[in-house]
Amino acid sequence: MESLTLFTVRGIPLRVHFTMLLAVPYFALVIAAQLPALASAAGVDTSQLWLPPLAWGVLLAFGLFVSVALHEFGHSLVALRSGRKVHSVTLMLLGGVSHIDQLGEDSPGEQKREAVISAMGPLVSLVLALILYVLTSLARGHGDLRFLCFYLAQINLMIGLFNLLPAFPLDGGRILRALLAWRFGFDRGTKAAVTVGQCFAAGFIMFSIMSMNLILMLIAIFIFAAGSAEARLVEVRKALSGLTAGDVMHQAKRRLDAGVPVSQALESLSSADGEQVPVVQGAMYGKGGRIVGLVDLSRLERIPQKQRDAIPVGLAANHDVPTIRSGEPAGQVLELLVNRGPVVAVVDEEGTLHGLIDQQDIQNHLAA
Ligand SMILES: [Zn+2]
């Protein structure tokens, strides 16, 4: 993906999205340009600030993203403790995203856990803000320190309060959804929370046009789109309820034996442009076989010509294939398709390939 892993905390990688390359300089310049005004708002005279404006810009821009990261780890670490899988925390232009597996189970206990996970991020931000305000008042006479603490406190207060707005998928909206789902069920609860969120988004868009605030407009568009996607996910879950992965899958049009050299695989895939083809081991008469990975034409074409005869396709395949047992509920495929990749392999206990599921299979069941 277009992001870089900085480090991991309890197995959760902290990733930085490429849009951050724009975000840090952007915020740094905005802060630098407004430094005198910012200093006087903090009750600090510019003559008390030793660092030059641009250095302050960079420092506070990094402070902003450290604050966002702490907020996200607030969500993620609690999610981890309540038994959820956390894939990553990603920092990007519009803030942070915790990639947490949703259990998607509609029970009061689960709604409560969701509410606690959603509340923990803003709680971290607000506690940090409180500590930093105390430090600000202690740092009288130390211009630089006071300025730093004051703005980090402001940033954390803003992050905490903004995320508490009941605009799904912001944290406040998730808490609202959990409450509504607990009362009216997951489907109706989600739809109501999404509607409230989109009203907020419409308000943000009007306000962002009046105040020429580009970041707020992007956030509003994000809220609108993410809300629609979530409402749709509820529809899809409903359509798939009662079905198993085996009911939804399609048979792979072609499959490759893991021992076949890349050169030969390229020949047999020449007309399979973009198609994800399963690579299996131990197939009999073109049937069965344990899934080893997936390949597509472009993946094989990246292998240097000279090595294509020597490398077996099993080695060249992408081995990170999400799998699901054929008897498992089809709804669980959605999580895998969203978080793990465009194709999910349907297997039995021994790992034998039964079929594949992609977006098209889901579409077919919605249309049916
Ligand atoms: Zn949050």
mmCIF file of C-alpha atoms and ligand atoms in Angstrom:
data_model
loop_
_atom_site.group_PDB
_atom_site.id
_atom_site.type_symbol
_atom_site.label_atom_id
_atom_site.label_comp_id
_atom_site.label_asym_id
_atom_site.label_seq_id
_atom_site.Cartn_x
_atom_site.Cartn_y
_atom_site.Cartn_z
ATOM 1 C CA MET A 1 0.000 0.000 0.000
ATOM 2 C CA GLU A 2 0.971 3.634 -0.207
ATOM 3 C CA SER A 3 2.144 3.762 3.369
ATOM 4 C CA LEU A 4 5.295 3.214 5.370
ATOM 5 C CA THR A 5 5.495 1.348 8.691
ATOM 6 C CA LEU A 6 7.360 3.368 11.332
ATOM 7 C CA PHE A 7 7.265 0.936 14.277
ATOM 8 C CA THR A 8 4.923 -1.480 16.014
ATOM 9 C CA VAL A 9 3.280 -1.298 19.436
ATOM 10 C CA ARG A 10 2.062 -4.653 20.805
ATOM 11 C CA GLY A 11 2.044 -6.028 17.298
ATOM 12 C CA ILE A 12 0.129 -3.042 15.864
ATOM 13 C CA PRO A 13 2.122 -1.325 13.104
ATOM 14 C CA LEU A 14 2.034 2.480 13.025
ATOM 15 C CA ARG A 15 1.863 3.442 9.371
ATOM 16 C CA VAL A 16 2.292 6.793 7.702
ATOM 17 C CA HIS A 17 0.320 7.366 4.504
ATOM 18 C CA PHE A 18 1.998 9.223 1.626
ATOM 19 C CA THR A 19 -0.493 12.129 1.971
ATOM 20 C CA MET A 20 1.433 12.988 5.159
ATOM 21 C CA LEU A 21 4.264 14.192 2.933
ATOM 22 C CA LEU A 22 1.884 17.022 2.045
ATOM 23 C CA ALA A 23 0.273 17.384 5.437
ATOM 24 C CA VAL A 24 3.379 18.074 7.551
ATOM 25 C CA PRO A 25 4.788 20.878 5.337
ATOM 26 C CA TYR A 26 1.266 22.311 4.882
ATOM 27 C CA PHE A 27 0.609 22.572 8.611
ATOM 28 C CA ALA A 28 4.174 23.739 9.272
ATOM 29 C CA LEU A 29 3.787 26.633 6.805
ATOM 30 C CA VAL A 30 0.340 27.617 8.086
ATOM 31 C CA ILE A 31 1.611 27.647 11.687
ATOM 32 C CA ALA A 32 4.798 29.529 10.768
ATOM 33 C CA ALA A 33 2.830 32.214 8.919
ATOM 34 C CA GLN A 34 0.577 32.822 11.904
ATOM 35 C CA LEU A 35 3.197 32.537 14.645
ATOM 36 C CA PRO A 36 2.914 36.087 16.089
ATOM 37 C CA ALA A 37 -0.888 35.765 16.385
ATOM 38 C CA LEU A 38 -0.578 32.275 17.857
ATOM 39 C CA ALA A 39 2.012 33.458 20.377
ATOM 40 C CA SER A 40 -0.120 36.322 21.621
ATOM 41 C CA ALA A 41 -3.122 33.968 21.962
ATOM 42 C CA ALA A 42 -0.919 31.753 24.160
ATOM 43 C CA GLY A 43 -0.003 34.768 26.290
ATOM 44 C CA VAL A 44 3.629 34.609 25.150
ATOM 45 C CA ASP A 45 5.635 37.501 23.696
ATOM 46 C CA THR A 46 7.393 36.591 20.409
ATOM 47 C CA SER A 47 10.635 37.892 21.899
ATOM 48 C CA GLN A 48 10.406 35.001 24.405
ATOM 49 C CA LEU A 49 10.418 32.409 21.587
ATOM 50 C CA TRP A 50 13.911 31.207 20.726
ATOM 51 C CA LEU A 51 13.029 28.957 17.815
ATOM 52 C CA PRO A 52 12.380 30.501 14.370
ATOM 53 C CA PRO A 53 8.749 30.397 13.045
ATOM 54 C CA LEU A 54 9.342 27.544 10.593
ATOM 55 C CA ALA A 55 10.920 25.362 13.297
ATOM 56 C CA TRP A 56 7.796 25.968 15.395
ATOM 57 C CA GLY A 57 5.663 25.045 12.418
ATOM 58 C CA VAL A 58 7.457 21.727 11.977
ATOM 59 C CA LEU A 59 7.467 20.998 15.721
ATOM 60 C CA LEU A 60 3.734 21.639 16.133
ATOM 61 C CA ALA A 61 2.869 19.799 12.916
ATOM 62 C CA PHE A 62 4.679 16.735 14.304
ATOM 63 C CA GLY A 63 3.010 17.342 17.663
ATOM 64 C CA LEU A 64 -0.347 17.240 15.876
ATOM 65 C CA PHE A 65 0.373 13.857 14.337
ATOM 66 C CA VAL A 66 1.839 12.415 17.539
ATOM 67 C CA SER A 67 -1.403 13.515 19.231
ATOM 68 C CA VAL A 68 -3.452 11.808 16.517
ATOM 69 C CA ALA A 69 -1.357 8.637 16.879
ATOM 70 C CA LEU A 70 -1.913 8.576 20.669
ATOM 71 C CA HIS A 71 -5.646 9.033 20.081
ATOM 72 C CA GLU A 72 -5.698 6.097 17.666
ATOM 73 C CA PHE A 73 -3.673 3.862 19.969
ATOM 74 C CA GLY A 74 -6.270 4.669 22.637
ATOM 75 C CA HIS A 75 -8.831 2.956 20.391
ATOM 76 C CA SER A 76 -6.555 0.167 19.216
ATOM 77 C CA LEU A 77 -5.107 -0.968 22.539
ATOM 78 C CA VAL A 78 -8.572 -1.195 24.120
ATOM 79 C CA ALA A 79 -9.837 -3.050 21.039
ATOM 80 C CA LEU A 80 -6.946 -5.484 21.398
ATOM 81 C CA ARG A 81 -7.823 -6.055 25.055
ATOM 82 C CA SER A 82 -11.446 -6.750 24.237
ATOM 83 C CA GLY A 83 -10.416 -9.487 21.851
ATOM 84 C CA ARG A 84 -10.565 -7.676 18.511
ATOM 85 C CA LYS A 85 -7.886 -7.992 15.894
ATOM 86 C CA VAL A 86 -6.106 -4.718 15.141
ATOM 87 C CA HIS A 87 -4.317 -4.627 11.776
ATOM 88 C CA SER A 88 -2.707 -1.203 11.914
ATOM 89 C CA VAL A 89 -2.895 2.452 12.843
ATOM 90 C CA THR A 90 -2.420 4.717 9.814
ATOM 91 C CA LEU A 91 -1.742 8.450 9.922
ATOM 92 C CA MET A 92 -2.875 10.440 6.901
ATOM 93 C CA LEU A 93 -3.781 13.942 5.772
ATOM 94 C CA LEU A 94 -7.209 13.873 7.388
ATOM 95 C CA GLY A 95 -6.092 12.322 10.670
ATOM 96 C CA GLY A 96 -5.692 8.777 11.861
ATOM 97 C CA VAL A 97 -7.410 5.490 11.135
ATOM 98 C CA SER A 98 -7.357 2.399 13.336
ATOM 99 C CA HIS A 99 -7.828 -0.714 11.288
ATOM 100 C CA ILE A 100 -9.862 -2.798 13.717
ATOM 101 C CA ASP A 101 -11.759 -5.965 12.795
ATOM 102 C CA GLN A 102 -15.448 -5.553 13.414
ATOM 103 C CA LEU A 103 -17.082 -8.587 14.910
ATOM 104 C CA GLY A 104 -20.322 -7.509 13.249
ATOM 105 C CA GLU A 105 -22.242 -9.446 15.862
ATOM 106 C CA ASP A 106 -25.479 -7.847 16.937
ATOM 107 C CA SER A 107 -25.510 -8.233 20.716
ATOM 108 C CA PRO A 108 -25.776 -5.767 23.616
ATOM 109 C CA GLY A 109 -22.356 -6.892 24.922
ATOM 110 C CA GLU A 110 -20.771 -6.192 21.556
ATOM 111 C CA GLN A 111 -22.443 -2.760 21.296
ATOM 112 C CA LYS A 112 -21.087 -1.894 24.720
ATOM 113 C CA ARG A 113 -17.554 -2.914 23.736
ATOM 114 C CA GLU A 114 -17.864 -0.869 20.525
ATOM 115 C CA ALA A 115 -18.937 2.175 22.534
ATOM 116 C CA VAL A 116 -15.990 1.773 24.936
ATOM 117 C CA ILE A 117 -13.499 1.360 22.062
ATOM 118 C CA SER A 118 -14.953 4.457 20.346
ATOM 119 C CA ALA A 119 -14.850 6.531 23.522
ATOM 120 C CA MET A 120 -11.262 5.665 24.407
ATOM 121 C CA GLY A 121 -9.620 7.759 21.649
ATOM 122 C CA PRO A 122 -11.335 11.044 22.628
ATOM 123 C CA LEU A 123 -10.717 10.202 26.292
ATOM 124 C CA VAL A 124 -6.959 9.918 25.643
ATOM 125 C CA SER A 125 -7.021 13.262 23.769
ATOM 126 C CA LEU A 126 -8.961 15.063 26.504
ATOM 127 C CA VAL A 127 -6.764 13.697 29.318
ATOM 128 C CA LEU A 128 -3.648 14.766 27.375
ATOM 129 C CA ALA A 129 -5.191 18.214 26.888
ATOM 130 C CA LEU A 130 -5.845 18.503 30.611
ATOM 131 C CA ILE A 131 -2.272 17.494 31.532
ATOM 132 C CA LEU A 132 -0.860 19.927 28.955
ATOM 133 C CA TYR A 133 -3.008 22.810 30.249
ATOM 134 C CA VAL A 134 -1.685 22.152 33.749
ATOM 135 C CA LEU A 135 1.884 22.173 32.360
ATOM 136 C CA THR A 136 1.099 25.418 30.510
ATOM 137 C CA SER A 137 0.121 27.138 33.719
ATOM 138 C CA LEU A 138 3.220 25.756 35.468
ATOM 139 C CA ALA A 139 5.481 27.025 32.669
ATOM 140 C CA ARG A 140 4.966 30.720 33.308
ATOM 141 C CA GLY A 141 8.064 32.660 32.376
ATOM 142 C CA HIS A 142 9.366 29.902 30.074
ATOM 143 C CA GLY A 143 8.168 31.258 26.727
ATOM 144 C CA ASP A 144 9.039 28.288 24.521
ATOM 145 C CA LEU A 145 7.756 25.626 26.895
ATOM 146 C CA ARG A 146 4.553 27.507 27.620
ATOM 147 C CA PHE A 147 3.892 28.035 23.926
ATOM 148 C CA LEU A 148 4.526 24.346 23.145
ATOM 149 C CA CYS A 149 2.328 23.026 25.973
ATOM 150 C CA PHE A 150 -0.445 25.512 25.219
ATOM 151 C CA TYR A 151 -0.732 24.536 21.549
ATOM 152 C CA LEU A 152 -0.387 20.818 22.139
ATOM 153 C CA ALA A 153 -3.159 21.190 24.727
ATOM 154 C CA GLN A 154 -5.317 23.084 22.190
ATOM 155 C CA ILE A 155 -4.630 20.455 19.530
ATOM 156 C CA ASN A 156 -5.590 17.582 21.839
ATOM 157 C CA LEU A 157 -8.704 19.394 23.039
ATOM 158 C CA MET A 158 -9.745 19.958 19.422
ATOM 159 C CA ILE A 159 -9.091 16.346 18.421
ATOM 160 C CA GLY A 160 -11.037 15.092 21.445
ATOM 161 C CA LEU A 161 -14.053 17.368 20.966
ATOM 162 C CA PHE A 162 -14.236 17.132 17.182
ATOM 163 C CA ASN A 163 -14.221 13.344 17.288
ATOM 164 C CA LEU A 164 -16.994 13.333 19.867
ATOM 165 C CA LEU A 165 -19.397 14.995 17.399
ATOM 166 C CA PRO A 166 -22.145 12.455 16.673
ATOM 167 C CA ALA A 167 -21.214 12.371 12.982
ATOM 168 C CA PHE A 168 -20.725 8.741 12.043
ATOM 169 C CA PRO A 169 -18.035 7.438 11.325
ATOM 170 C CA LEU A 170 -16.416 9.837 13.802
ATOM 171 C CA ASP A 171 -16.083 8.380 17.307
ATOM 172 C CA GLY A 172 -19.140 10.226 18.642
ATOM 173 C CA GLY A 173 -21.175 8.805 15.765
ATOM 174 C CA ARG A 174 -19.941 5.304 16.617
ATOM 175 C CA ILE A 175 -21.003 5.770 20.218
ATOM 176 C CA LEU A 176 -24.393 6.998 18.960
ATOM 177 C CA ARG A 177 -24.661 3.984 16.657
ATOM 178 C CA ALA A 178 -23.857 1.606 19.523
ATOM 179 C CA LEU A 179 -26.608 3.201 21.642
ATOM 180 C CA LEU A 180 -29.138 3.113 18.791
ATOM 181 C CA ALA A 181 -28.146 -0.451 17.846
ATOM 182 C CA TRP A 182 -28.590 -1.542 21.435
ATOM 183 C CA ARG A 183 -32.106 -0.059 21.389
ATOM 184 C CA PHE A 184 -33.303 -0.676 17.797
ATOM 185 C CA GLY A 185 -30.970 -3.357 16.407
ATOM 186 C CA PHE A 186 -27.790 -3.038 14.372
ATOM 187 C CA ASP A 187 -29.342 -2.334 10.946
ATOM 188 C CA ARG A 188 -31.725 0.412 11.991
ATOM 189 C CA GLY A 189 -29.204 1.825 14.451
ATOM 190 C CA THR A 190 -26.545 2.118 11.745
ATOM 191 C CA LYS A 191 -28.920 3.753 9.266
ATOM 192 C CA ALA A 192 -30.088 6.324 11.803
ATOM 193 C CA ALA A 193 -26.499 7.117 12.877
ATOM 194 C CA VAL A 194 -25.414 7.471 9.235
ATOM 195 C CA THR A 195 -28.291 9.886 8.542
ATOM 196 C CA VAL A 196 -27.343 12.046 11.529
ATOM 197 C CA GLY A 197 -23.700 11.948 10.355
ATOM 198 C CA GLN A 198 -24.617 13.048 6.849
ATOM 199 C CA CYS A 199 -26.615 15.984 8.210
ATOM 200 C CA PHE A 200 -23.474 17.040 10.068
ATOM 201 C CA ALA A 201 -21.420 16.562 6.901
ATOM 202 C CA ALA A 202 -23.829 18.838 4.979
ATOM 203 C CA GLY A 203 -23.426 21.460 7.716
ATOM 204 C CA PHE A 204 -19.619 21.120 7.583
ATOM 205 C CA ILE A 205 -19.651 21.600 3.800
ATOM 206 C CA MET A 206 -21.681 24.827 4.076
ATOM 207 C CA PHE A 207 -19.439 26.091 6.856
ATOM 208 C CA SER A 208 -16.252 25.113 4.993
ATOM 209 C CA ILE A 209 -17.397 27.033 1.891
ATOM 210 C CA MET A 210 -18.159 30.126 3.968
ATOM 211 C CA SER A 211 -14.849 29.941 5.827
ATOM 212 C CA MET A 212 -12.811 28.645 2.822
ATOM 213 C CA ASN A 213 -11.602 25.736 4.953
ATOM 214 C CA LEU A 214 -10.357 23.029 2.584
ATOM 215 C CA ILE A 215 -9.470 20.487 5.283
ATOM 216 C CA LEU A 216 -12.951 20.692 6.807
ATOM 217 C CA MET A 217 -14.483 20.186 3.388
ATOM 218 C CA LEU A 218 -12.383 17.059 2.799
ATOM 219 C CA ILE A 219 -13.418 15.745 6.221
ATOM 220 C CA ALA A 220 -17.079 16.397 5.383
ATOM 221 C CA ILE A 221 -16.764 14.522 2.091
ATOM 222 C CA PHE A 222 -15.070 11.677 3.936
ATOM 223 C CA ILE A 223 -17.893 11.532 6.521
ATOM 224 C CA PHE A 224 -20.461 11.485 3.733
ATOM 225 C CA ALA A 225 -18.747 8.731 1.747
ATOM 226 C CA ALA A 226 -17.838 6.571 4.740
ATOM 227 C CA GLY A 227 -21.415 6.821 6.037
ATOM 228 C CA SER A 228 -22.827 5.701 2.686
ATOM 229 C CA ALA A 229 -20.361 2.808 2.562
ATOM 230 C CA GLU A 230 -21.332 1.674 6.053
ATOM 231 C CA ALA A 231 -25.061 1.873 5.283
ATOM 232 C CA ARG A 232 -24.433 -0.179 2.169
ATOM 233 C CA LEU A 233 -22.440 -2.733 4.161
ATOM 234 C CA VAL A 234 -25.516 -3.220 6.351
ATOM 235 C CA GLU A 235 -27.596 -3.890 3.214
ATOM 236 C CA VAL A 236 -25.035 -6.363 1.928
ATOM 237 C CA ARG A 237 -24.860 -8.175 5.281
ATOM 238 C CA LYS A 238 -28.636 -8.486 5.245
ATOM 239 C CA ALA A 239 -28.623 -9.920 1.709
ATOM 240 C CA LEU A 240 -25.958 -12.446 2.697
ATOM 241 C CA SER A 241 -27.510 -13.523 5.976
ATOM 242 C CA GLY A 242 -28.248 -17.251 6.056
ATOM 243 C CA LEU A 243 -25.775 -17.943 3.246
ATOM 244 C CA THR A 244 -22.391 -19.649 3.651
ATOM 245 C CA ALA A 245 -19.134 -18.834 1.874
ATOM 246 C CA GLY A 246 -19.705 -21.987 -0.194
ATOM 247 C CA ASP A 247 -23.060 -20.610 -1.423
ATOM 248 C CA VAL A 248 -21.516 -17.381 -2.655
ATOM 249 C CA MET A 249 -18.223 -18.554 -4.211
ATOM 250 C CA HIS A 250 -17.446 -19.155 -7.868
ATOM 251 C CA GLN A 251 -15.230 -21.854 -9.359
ATOM 252 C CA ALA A 252 -11.800 -20.630 -10.407
ATOM 253 C CA LYS A 253 -11.717 -20.484 -14.213
ATOM 254 C CA ARG A 254 -8.109 -21.559 -14.197
ATOM 255 C CA ARG A 255 -5.608 -22.743 -11.667
ATOM 256 C CA LEU A 256 -1.870 -23.271 -11.753
ATOM 257 C CA ASP A 257 0.176 -26.050 -10.239
ATOM 258 C CA ALA A 258 2.786 -24.665 -7.834
ATOM 259 C CA GLY A 259 5.600 -26.596 -9.564
ATOM 260 C CA VAL A 260 5.059 -25.072 -13.007
ATOM 261 C CA PRO A 261 7.834 -22.631 -14.027
ATOM 262 C CA VAL A 262 6.900 -18.963 -14.363
ATOM 263 C CA SER A 263 7.581 -19.012 -18.138
ATOM 264 C CA GLN A 264 4.955 -21.727 -18.666
ATOM 265 C CA ALA A 265 2.504 -19.999 -16.284
ATOM 266 C CA LEU A 266 2.863 -16.789 -18.313
ATOM 267 C CA GLU A 267 1.865 -18.663 -21.482
ATOM 268 C CA SER A 268 -1.262 -20.125 -19.931
ATOM 269 C CA LEU A 269 -2.234 -16.771 -18.394
ATOM 270 C CA SER A 270 -1.661 -14.740 -21.570
ATOM 271 C CA SER A 271 -5.401 -14.046 -21.923
ATOM 272 C CA ALA A 272 -6.055 -13.684 -18.173
ATOM 273 C CA ASP A 273 -5.368 -9.983 -17.906
ATOM 274 C CA GLY A 274 -5.802 -8.774 -14.319
ATOM 275 C CA GLU A 275 -7.406 -12.048 -13.199
ATOM 276 C CA GLN A 276 -6.251 -13.430 -9.846
ATOM 277 C CA VAL A 277 -5.413 -17.083 -10.488
ATOM 278 C CA PRO A 278 -5.025 -19.572 -7.612
ATOM 279 C CA VAL A 279 -1.800 -21.549 -7.353
ATOM 280 C CA VAL A 280 -2.309 -24.994 -5.820
ATOM 281 C CA GLN A 281 -0.238 -27.921 -4.694
ATOM 282 C CA GLY A 282 -1.235 -31.568 -5.052
ATOM 283 C CA ALA A 283 -4.172 -31.127 -7.418
ATOM 284 C CA MET A 284 -5.498 -34.282 -9.108
ATOM 285 C CA TYR A 285 -6.762 -34.005 -12.716
ATOM 286 C CA GLY A 286 -7.103 -30.245 -12.336
ATOM 287 C CA LYS A 287 -9.298 -30.565 -9.238
ATOM 288 C CA GLY A 288 -8.715 -29.987 -5.510
ATOM 289 C CA GLY A 289 -5.230 -29.169 -4.293
ATOM 290 C CA ARG A 290 -4.103 -27.057 -1.383
ATOM 291 C CA ILE A 291 -3.999 -23.305 -2.048
ATOM 292 C CA VAL A 292 -0.481 -21.869 -2.004
ATOM 293 C CA GLY A 293 -1.155 -18.354 -3.232
ATOM 294 C CA LEU A 294 -2.545 -16.150 -5.980
ATOM 295 C CA VAL A 295 -0.869 -14.742 -9.089
ATOM 296 C CA ASP A 296 -1.859 -12.379 -11.836
ATOM 297 C CA LEU A 297 -0.203 -11.592 -15.117
ATOM 298 C CA SER A 298 1.515 -8.399 -13.992
ATOM 299 C CA ARG A 299 3.036 -10.090 -10.934
ATOM 300 C CA LEU A 300 4.672 -12.727 -13.146
ATOM 301 C CA GLU A 301 5.768 -10.189 -15.771
ATOM 302 C CA ARG A 302 7.799 -8.373 -13.123
ATOM 303 C CA ILE A 303 10.089 -11.425 -12.838
ATOM 304 C CA PRO A 304 13.199 -10.954 -15.024
ATOM 305 C CA GLN A 305 13.104 -12.888 -18.294
ATOM 306 C CA LYS A 306 16.256 -14.845 -17.437
ATOM 307 C CA GLN A 307 14.795 -16.310 -14.247
ATOM 308 C CA ARG A 308 11.386 -17.301 -15.599
ATOM 309 C CA ASP A 309 12.397 -20.886 -16.465
ATOM 310 C CA ALA A 310 14.000 -21.531 -13.099
ATOM 311 C CA ILE A 311 11.430 -20.085 -10.683
ATOM 312 C CA PRO A 312 8.304 -22.184 -9.963
ATOM 313 C CA VAL A 313 5.085 -20.188 -9.907
ATOM 314 C CA GLY A 314 4.427 -21.408 -6.343
ATOM 315 C CA LEU A 315 7.414 -19.355 -5.206
ATOM 316 C CA ALA A 316 6.419 -16.290 -7.218
ATOM 317 C CA ALA A 317 2.814 -16.244 -5.980
ATOM 318 C CA ASN A 318 1.415 -13.828 -3.412
ATOM 319 C CA HIS A 319 1.140 -16.087 -0.361
ATOM 320 C CA ASP A 320 -0.904 -13.639 1.711
ATOM 321 C CA VAL A 321 -4.286 -14.986 0.627
ATOM 322 C CA PRO A 322 -7.256 -14.483 2.940
ATOM 323 C CA THR A 323 -9.126 -17.776 3.348
ATOM 324 C CA ILE A 324 -12.511 -18.792 4.694
ATOM 325 C CA ARG A 325 -14.041 -22.241 5.279
ATOM 326 C CA SER A 326 -16.884 -23.049 2.931
ATOM 327 C CA GLY A 327 -19.357 -23.601 5.800
ATOM 328 C CA GLU A 328 -18.714 -20.244 7.460
ATOM 329 C CA PRO A 329 -21.261 -17.398 7.199
ATOM 330 C CA ALA A 330 -20.871 -15.440 3.962
ATOM 331 C CA GLY A 331 -21.063 -12.152 5.909
ATOM 332 C CA GLN A 332 -17.564 -12.803 7.239
ATOM 333 C CA VAL A 333 -16.169 -12.546 3.712
ATOM 334 C CA LEU A 334 -16.963 -8.812 3.629
ATOM 335 C CA GLU A 335 -14.442 -8.019 6.345
ATOM 336 C CA LEU A 336 -11.777 -9.977 4.440
ATOM 337 C CA LEU A 337 -12.592 -8.310 1.117
ATOM 338 C CA VAL A 338 -12.443 -4.857 2.685
ATOM 339 C CA ASN A 339 -9.308 -5.337 4.788
ATOM 340 C CA ARG A 340 -7.267 -8.076 3.180
ATOM 341 C CA GLY A 341 -7.590 -8.121 -0.580
ATOM 342 C CA PRO A 342 -9.789 -8.390 -3.642
ATOM 343 C CA VAL A 343 -10.040 -12.217 -3.634
ATOM 344 C CA VAL A 344 -10.844 -14.621 -0.792
ATOM 345 C CA ALA A 345 -10.113 -18.356 -1.167
ATOM 346 C CA VAL A 346 -12.785 -20.771 0.061
ATOM 347 C CA VAL A 347 -11.140 -23.870 1.549
ATOM 348 C CA ASP A 348 -11.942 -26.904 3.706
ATOM 349 C CA GLU A 349 -10.189 -28.040 6.909
ATOM 350 C CA GLU A 350 -7.191 -29.387 4.967
ATOM 351 C CA GLY A 351 -6.765 -26.148 3.049
ATOM 352 C CA THR A 352 -8.086 -27.712 -0.175
ATOM 353 C CA LEU A 353 -9.338 -25.024 -2.540
ATOM 354 C CA HIS A 354 -13.075 -25.136 -3.231
ATOM 355 C CA GLY A 355 -13.566 -21.801 -4.944
ATOM 356 C CA LEU A 356 -12.995 -18.046 -4.840
ATOM 357 C CA ILE A 357 -15.051 -15.075 -3.734
ATOM 358 C CA ASP A 358 -14.581 -11.563 -5.106
ATOM 359 C CA GLN A 359 -16.678 -8.364 -5.274
ATOM 360 C CA GLN A 360 -18.575 -9.691 -8.294
ATOM 361 C CA ASP A 361 -19.910 -12.679 -6.296
ATOM 362 C CA ILE A 362 -21.233 -10.274 -3.653
ATOM 363 C CA GLN A 363 -22.802 -8.091 -6.379
ATOM 364 C CA ASN A 364 -24.508 -11.124 -7.894
ATOM 365 C CA HIS A 365 -26.174 -11.924 -4.601
ATOM 366 C CA LEU A 366 -27.350 -8.352 -4.154
ATOM 367 C CA ALA A 367 -28.926 -8.339 -7.605
ATOM 368 C CA ALA A 368 -30.533 -11.760 -7.127
HETATM 369 ZN ZN ZN B 1 -11.074 8.320 17.288
#
